[in-house]
Coordinates of C-alpha atoms in Angstrom, one line a residue:
F1 CA 26.0 47.0 61.2
T2 CA 22.5 48.6 61.6
N3 CA 22.7 50.2 58.1
L4 CA 23.8 46.9 56.6
A5 CA 20.9 45.0 58.3
Q6 CA 18.4 47.7 57.0
K7 CA 19.7 47.3 53.5
K8 CA 19.3 43.5 53.6
I9 CA 15.7 43.9 54.9
Q10 CA 14.9 46.4 52.2
M11 CA 16.4 44.1 49.6
G12 CA 14.3 41.1 50.8
R13 CA 11.1 43.2 50.6
T14 CA 12.0 44.2 47.1
L15 CA 12.6 40.6 46.0
T16 CA 9.4 39.4 47.7
L17 CA 7.4 42.1 45.8
F18 CA 9.1 41.2 42.5
F19 CA 8.3 37.5 42.8
T20 CA 4.7 38.1 44.0
T21 CA 4.1 40.4 41.0
F22 CA 5.7 37.9 38.6
Y23 CA 3.6 35.0 40.0
I24 CA 0.4 37.1 39.6
F25 CA 1.4 37.9 36.0
L26 CA 2.0 34.2 35.2
S27 CA -1.3 33.2 36.7
I28 CA -3.3 35.8 34.8
G29 CA -1.4 34.9 31.6
Y30 CA -2.0 31.2 32.0
Q31 CA -5.7 31.7 32.6
S32 CA -5.9 33.9 29.5
I33 CA -4.1 31.3 27.4
A34 CA -6.1 28.4 28.8
Q35 CA -9.3 30.2 27.8
D36 CA -8.2 30.1 24.1
V37 CA -7.1 26.5 24.1
V38 CA -9.7 24.0 22.7
F39 CA -9.1 20.5 24.0
P40 CA -10.4 17.6 21.9
K41 CA -13.6 16.2 23.3
Q42 CA -13.5 12.8 24.8
T43 CA -16.0 10.5 23.1
T44 CA -17.0 6.8 23.1
D45 CA -18.5 7.0 19.6
K46 CA -17.7 3.7 18.0
S47 CA -17.8 5.2 14.5
L48 CA -14.4 6.9 15.1
P49 CA -12.2 4.1 13.8
I50 CA -13.1 4.6 10.2
N51 CA -12.2 8.2 10.4
S52 CA -9.4 10.3 8.9
A53 CA -8.4 12.6 11.7
N54 CA -11.9 12.1 13.3
I55 CA -13.8 13.1 10.2
L56 CA -16.1 10.2 9.3
V57 CA -15.4 8.8 5.9
D58 CA -18.3 8.4 3.5
T59 CA -17.0 5.6 1.3
I60 CA -14.8 2.5 1.8
F61 CA -12.9 0.8 -1.0
V62 CA -12.1 -2.8 -0.5
K63 CA -9.2 -4.7 -2.2
V64 CA -8.8 -8.4 -2.8
D65 CA -5.3 -9.9 -2.5
H66 CA -3.8 -12.9 -4.4
Y67 CA -5.3 -15.4 -1.9
G68 CA -8.8 -13.9 -1.9
Q69 CA -8.5 -11.9 1.4
K70 CA -10.5 -8.7 1.5
L71 CA -8.6 -5.7 2.8
I72 CA -9.5 -2.1 3.4
E73 CA -7.1 0.7 4.0
H74 CA -7.6 2.6 7.3
E75 CA -6.2 6.0 7.9
V76 CA -5.4 6.5 11.6
G77 CA -7.3 9.2 13.4
H78 CA -6.7 10.9 16.7
G79 CA -6.4 8.6 19.7
E80 CA -6.6 5.4 17.8
T81 CA -4.3 2.5 18.7
L82 CA -3.7 -1.0 17.2
Y83 CA -5.6 -2.4 20.1
S84 CA -8.7 -0.2 19.7
L85 CA -8.7 -0.7 15.9
A86 CA -8.4 -4.5 16.4
K87 CA -11.4 -4.5 18.8
Y88 CA -13.5 -2.3 16.5
Y89 CA -12.9 -4.4 13.4
G90 CA -13.5 -7.7 15.3
L91 CA -9.9 -8.9 15.1
S92 CA -7.2 -10.1 17.5
Y93 CA -4.2 -7.9 17.9
S94 CA -2.0 -10.5 16.3
D95 CA -4.3 -10.8 13.3
L96 CA -4.1 -7.0 12.7
M97 CA -0.3 -7.0 13.1
F98 CA 0.0 -9.9 10.7
Y99 CA -1.4 -7.7 7.9
N100 CA 0.8 -4.8 9.0
M101 CA 4.2 -6.3 9.5
Q102 CA 5.7 -3.3 7.8
L103 CA 5.1 -1.3 11.0
E104 CA 8.2 -0.5 12.8
S105 CA 6.4 0.5 16.0
V106 CA 3.1 -0.3 17.8
Y107 CA 2.6 3.4 18.1
L108 CA 0.5 4.9 15.3
D109 CA 0.8 8.4 13.8
I110 CA -2.3 10.4 12.8
G111 CA -2.7 9.9 9.0
E112 CA -0.7 6.7 8.9
K113 CA -2.4 4.0 6.8
I114 CA -2.8 0.4 7.9
Y115 CA -4.4 -2.7 6.3
V116 CA -7.5 -4.3 7.8
P117 CA -8.8 -7.7 6.7
I118 CA -12.6 -8.0 6.5
T119 CA -14.9 -11.0 5.6
N120 CA -17.8 -11.2 3.2
Q121 CA -20.1 -11.6 6.1
Q122 CA -19.1 -8.3 7.5
I123 CA -20.3 -6.5 4.4
I124 CA -24.1 -5.9 4.3
R125 CA -25.2 -6.9 0.8
K126 CA -28.6 -5.3 0.5
K127 CA -30.8 -2.8 2.3
E128 CA -33.4 -4.7 4.3
E129 CA -35.9 -3.6 6.9
G130 CA -34.3 -1.6 9.7
F131 CA -31.3 -0.5 7.5
S132 CA -30.1 3.0 8.6
E133 CA -28.2 5.3 6.3
D134 CA -26.9 7.1 9.4
I135 CA -24.7 4.2 10.7
H136 CA -23.6 2.6 7.4
V137 CA -21.2 3.7 4.7
P138 CA -21.0 2.1 1.1
V139 CA -18.3 -0.4 0.3
Y140 CA -16.9 -0.2 -3.3
Y141 CA -14.6 -2.4 -5.3
K142 CA -12.6 -1.1 -8.3
V143 CA -12.5 -3.3 -11.4
K144 CA -9.1 -4.6 -12.5
P145 CA -8.0 -5.7 -16.0
G146 CA -9.5 -9.0 -17.0
E147 CA -12.1 -9.2 -14.3
T148 CA -15.7 -10.0 -15.0
L149 CA -18.9 -9.3 -13.2
Y150 CA -19.3 -13.1 -12.5
R151 CA -15.8 -13.3 -11.0
I152 CA -16.2 -10.3 -8.8
S153 CA -19.7 -11.3 -7.5
K154 CA -19.2 -15.1 -7.2
V155 CA -15.5 -15.7 -6.5
Y156 CA -14.6 -12.5 -4.6
F157 CA -17.7 -11.6 -2.6
R158 CA -19.9 -14.8 -2.7
M159 CA -23.0 -12.9 -3.9
S160 CA -25.3 -13.4 -6.8
T161 CA -24.6 -11.5 -10.1
D162 CA -28.2 -10.2 -10.1
L163 CA -27.7 -8.7 -6.6
L164 CA -24.5 -7.0 -7.7
K165 CA -26.3 -5.6 -10.7
S166 CA -29.1 -4.4 -8.6
N167 CA -26.8 -2.6 -6.1
N168 CA -25.3 -0.7 -9.1
E169 CA -28.6 -0.2 -11.0
R170 CA -27.2 -1.8 -14.1
E171 CA -28.6 -4.2 -16.7
T172 CA -25.5 -5.4 -18.6
D173 CA -22.4 -7.4 -17.5
N174 CA -20.0 -5.1 -19.3
L175 CA -17.3 -3.6 -17.0
K176 CA -14.7 -0.8 -17.4
I177 CA -11.2 -0.9 -15.8
G178 CA -11.2 1.2 -12.7
E179 CA -15.0 1.3 -12.5
P180 CA -16.2 1.4 -8.9
L181 CA -18.8 -1.3 -8.1
L182 CA -21.0 -1.0 -5.0
I183 CA -20.7 -4.3 -3.1
G184 CA -22.7 -3.4 0.0
W185 CA -22.4 -1.4 3.2
F186 CA -20.3 -1.4 6.3
N187 CA -21.6 -0.7 9.8
T188 CA -19.8 2.3 11.4
E189 CA -20.7 1.1 14.9
G190 CA -18.1 -1.7 14.5
I191 CA -18.1 -5.5 14.0
P192 CA -20.6 -7.3 16.2
D193 CA -19.3 -10.3 18.2
S194 CA -21.3 -12.7 16.0
L195 CA -19.1 -11.6 13.0
V196 CA -15.7 -11.5 14.6
N197 CA -12.9 -12.4 12.1
S198 CA -11.0 -15.2 13.9
G199 CA -7.9 -15.5 11.7
E200 CA -5.1 -18.0 12.1
S201 CA -2.2 -15.7 12.1
K202 CA -1.3 -15.8 15.8
I203 CA 1.4 -18.5 15.3
I204 CA 3.3 -16.6 12.6
F205 CA 2.9 -13.3 14.4
E206 CA 4.5 -14.6 17.5
A207 CA 7.3 -16.4 15.6
N208 CA 8.0 -13.3 13.6
S209 CA 8.0 -11.1 16.7
K210 CA 10.7 -13.2 18.3
L211 CA 12.9 -13.1 15.3
R212 CA 12.3 -9.3 14.9
N213 CA 13.4 -8.7 18.5
Y214 CA 16.5 -10.8 18.1
Y215 CA 17.4 -8.8 14.9
V216 CA 16.9 -5.5 16.7
R217 CA 19.1 -6.5 19.6
Q218 CA 21.9 -7.7 17.2
S219 CA 21.7 -4.5 15.1
E220 CA 22.9 -2.5 18.2
K221 CA 26.4 -4.2 17.9
K222 CA 26.6 -5.3 14.3
K223 CA 26.8 -3.5 10.9
E224 CA 23.7 -3.6 8.7
Y225 CA 23.9 -4.5 5.0
F226 CA 21.3 -4.0 2.3
E227 CA 20.5 -6.2 -0.7
D228 CA 17.9 -6.0 -3.6
G229 CA 16.9 -8.9 -5.7
V230 CA 14.6 -11.9 -6.2
A231 CA 13.1 -14.4 -3.7
F232 CA 12.2 -17.9 -4.7
W233 CA 9.9 -20.4 -3.3
N234 CA 8.5 -23.8 -4.6
T235 CA 4.8 -23.2 -5.3
K236 CA 4.3 -27.0 -5.6
E237 CA 5.7 -27.8 -2.2
K238 CA 3.1 -28.4 0.5
T239 CA 2.7 -25.6 3.0
S240 CA 3.6 -26.6 6.5
T241 CA 1.3 -25.6 9.4
S242 CA 4.3 -24.8 11.6
P243 CA 5.8 -21.3 11.6
S244 CA 8.8 -22.2 9.3
L245 CA 10.5 -18.8 9.1
Y246 CA 13.8 -19.9 7.8
A247 CA 15.8 -19.0 4.6
L248 CA 18.7 -19.9 2.4
H249 CA 21.0 -16.9 1.9
N250 CA 24.6 -16.5 0.8
K251 CA 25.8 -13.4 2.6
A252 CA 24.4 -13.4 6.0
P253 CA 26.1 -15.6 8.7
L254 CA 24.5 -19.0 9.3
N255 CA 22.0 -19.0 12.1
S256 CA 21.6 -15.2 11.9
V257 CA 18.3 -13.4 11.2
I258 CA 17.5 -11.4 8.1
R259 CA 14.8 -8.9 7.4
I260 CA 12.8 -9.5 4.1
H261 CA 10.5 -6.8 2.7
N262 CA 8.1 -7.4 -0.2
P263 CA 7.5 -3.9 -1.7
M264 CA 4.4 -5.1 -3.6
T265 CA 2.5 -6.1 -0.5
N266 CA 4.5 -3.9 1.9
R267 CA 4.9 -6.9 4.2
V268 CA 8.0 -7.6 6.3
L269 CA 9.2 -10.9 7.5
F270 CA 12.2 -12.0 9.6
A271 CA 13.8 -15.4 8.9
K272 CA 16.6 -17.5 10.3
V273 CA 19.4 -18.3 7.8
V274 CA 19.8 -22.1 7.9
G275 CA 21.9 -22.7 4.7
R276 CA 23.4 -21.4 1.5
I277 CA 21.7 -21.2 -1.9
P278 CA 22.9 -24.1 -4.1
K279 CA 25.2 -22.5 -6.8
W280 CA 23.9 -24.4 -9.8
T281 CA 20.3 -24.7 -8.9
Y282 CA 19.1 -21.1 -9.0
S283 CA 19.9 -18.1 -11.2
N284 CA 22.3 -15.4 -10.0
N285 CA 19.5 -12.8 -9.3
V286 CA 17.9 -15.1 -6.6
K287 CA 19.1 -13.7 -3.3
V288 CA 17.0 -15.7 -0.9
V289 CA 15.1 -19.0 -1.0
L290 CA 12.1 -19.4 1.3
P291 CA 9.7 -22.2 2.3
P292 CA 6.0 -21.8 1.2
F293 CA 4.9 -20.7 4.7
A294 CA 7.3 -17.7 4.8
A295 CA 6.6 -16.8 1.1
K296 CA 2.9 -16.8 1.5
S297 CA 3.2 -14.7 4.7
L298 CA 4.9 -12.1 2.5
G299 CA 2.0 -12.2 0.1
A300 CA 3.9 -14.0 -2.7
I301 CA 2.0 -15.8 -5.4
D302 CA 4.5 -16.3 -8.1
P303 CA 7.6 -18.6 -7.6
K304 CA 9.8 -15.5 -8.0
F305 CA 9.1 -12.1 -6.5
H306 CA 11.1 -8.9 -5.8
V307 CA 12.3 -8.4 -2.2
K308 CA 14.6 -6.0 -0.3
I309 CA 16.8 -7.7 2.3
Q310 CA 18.7 -6.4 5.3
Y311 CA 21.2 -8.5 7.2
L312 CA 23.9 -8.1 9.9
K313 CA 27.5 -8.9 10.1

């Protein structure tokens, strides 16, 4: 019994020594590793939102959609969220989501690109007293086929043709397709409260979100089908101010919700199926009929436009 007790005591001492040595080894190793790790610095620099992976961009290109809305493409950097970007660009969260309905999640990946609407007032047109190169980046617009200097200056950006010429140090009105035109400058410190872009997209955002949530819940217990074709809407019909997100569709069950994607604008909309497409009224390639409110929310301008549809059965 004495020999057995001594062996147990000896074994306990050996195990204690082993775990002590192992703990010291881990501690030293962790400290060594920790010294080599470079953690990202925390900053409150307001210029971060127009970064690509926290590298400040030196140029912004602005696009103009079918309805005259100015959009810039933002590449998501480290630590940026939809909420922080909305605040930086002077938008409500719902306004920013309205222009990015293609997003499947509110969580953004570094390098992901989102669309941001800006107004003419948020673009500084000329360098006046107090202008600082350090906190401003130039804003350019690329000329498209058929566009004139007058259209770009007067219709798109509400500025004089002479000012647009002056910004680009040019004397003639002749333009080349793809030519970048300097419109003005954007303040990298963010949009001041006086220039906040108060859009009217909250209604459609909330209505679309409810239908999206319903679709996601139903997709857990039903099979999903895919369809590719043409959407139709009556361009002469008066647009309702209510969030009329409904559709006519022949394959999805009545009162179900379908997902509609416009690949040209990359917008996604969810609509409730309230009826069937009249057989003799539309051509066979028309897969869905929409009210003007829904069609315009998808960025449509022509009566017919290509869409991709998902529905559940």
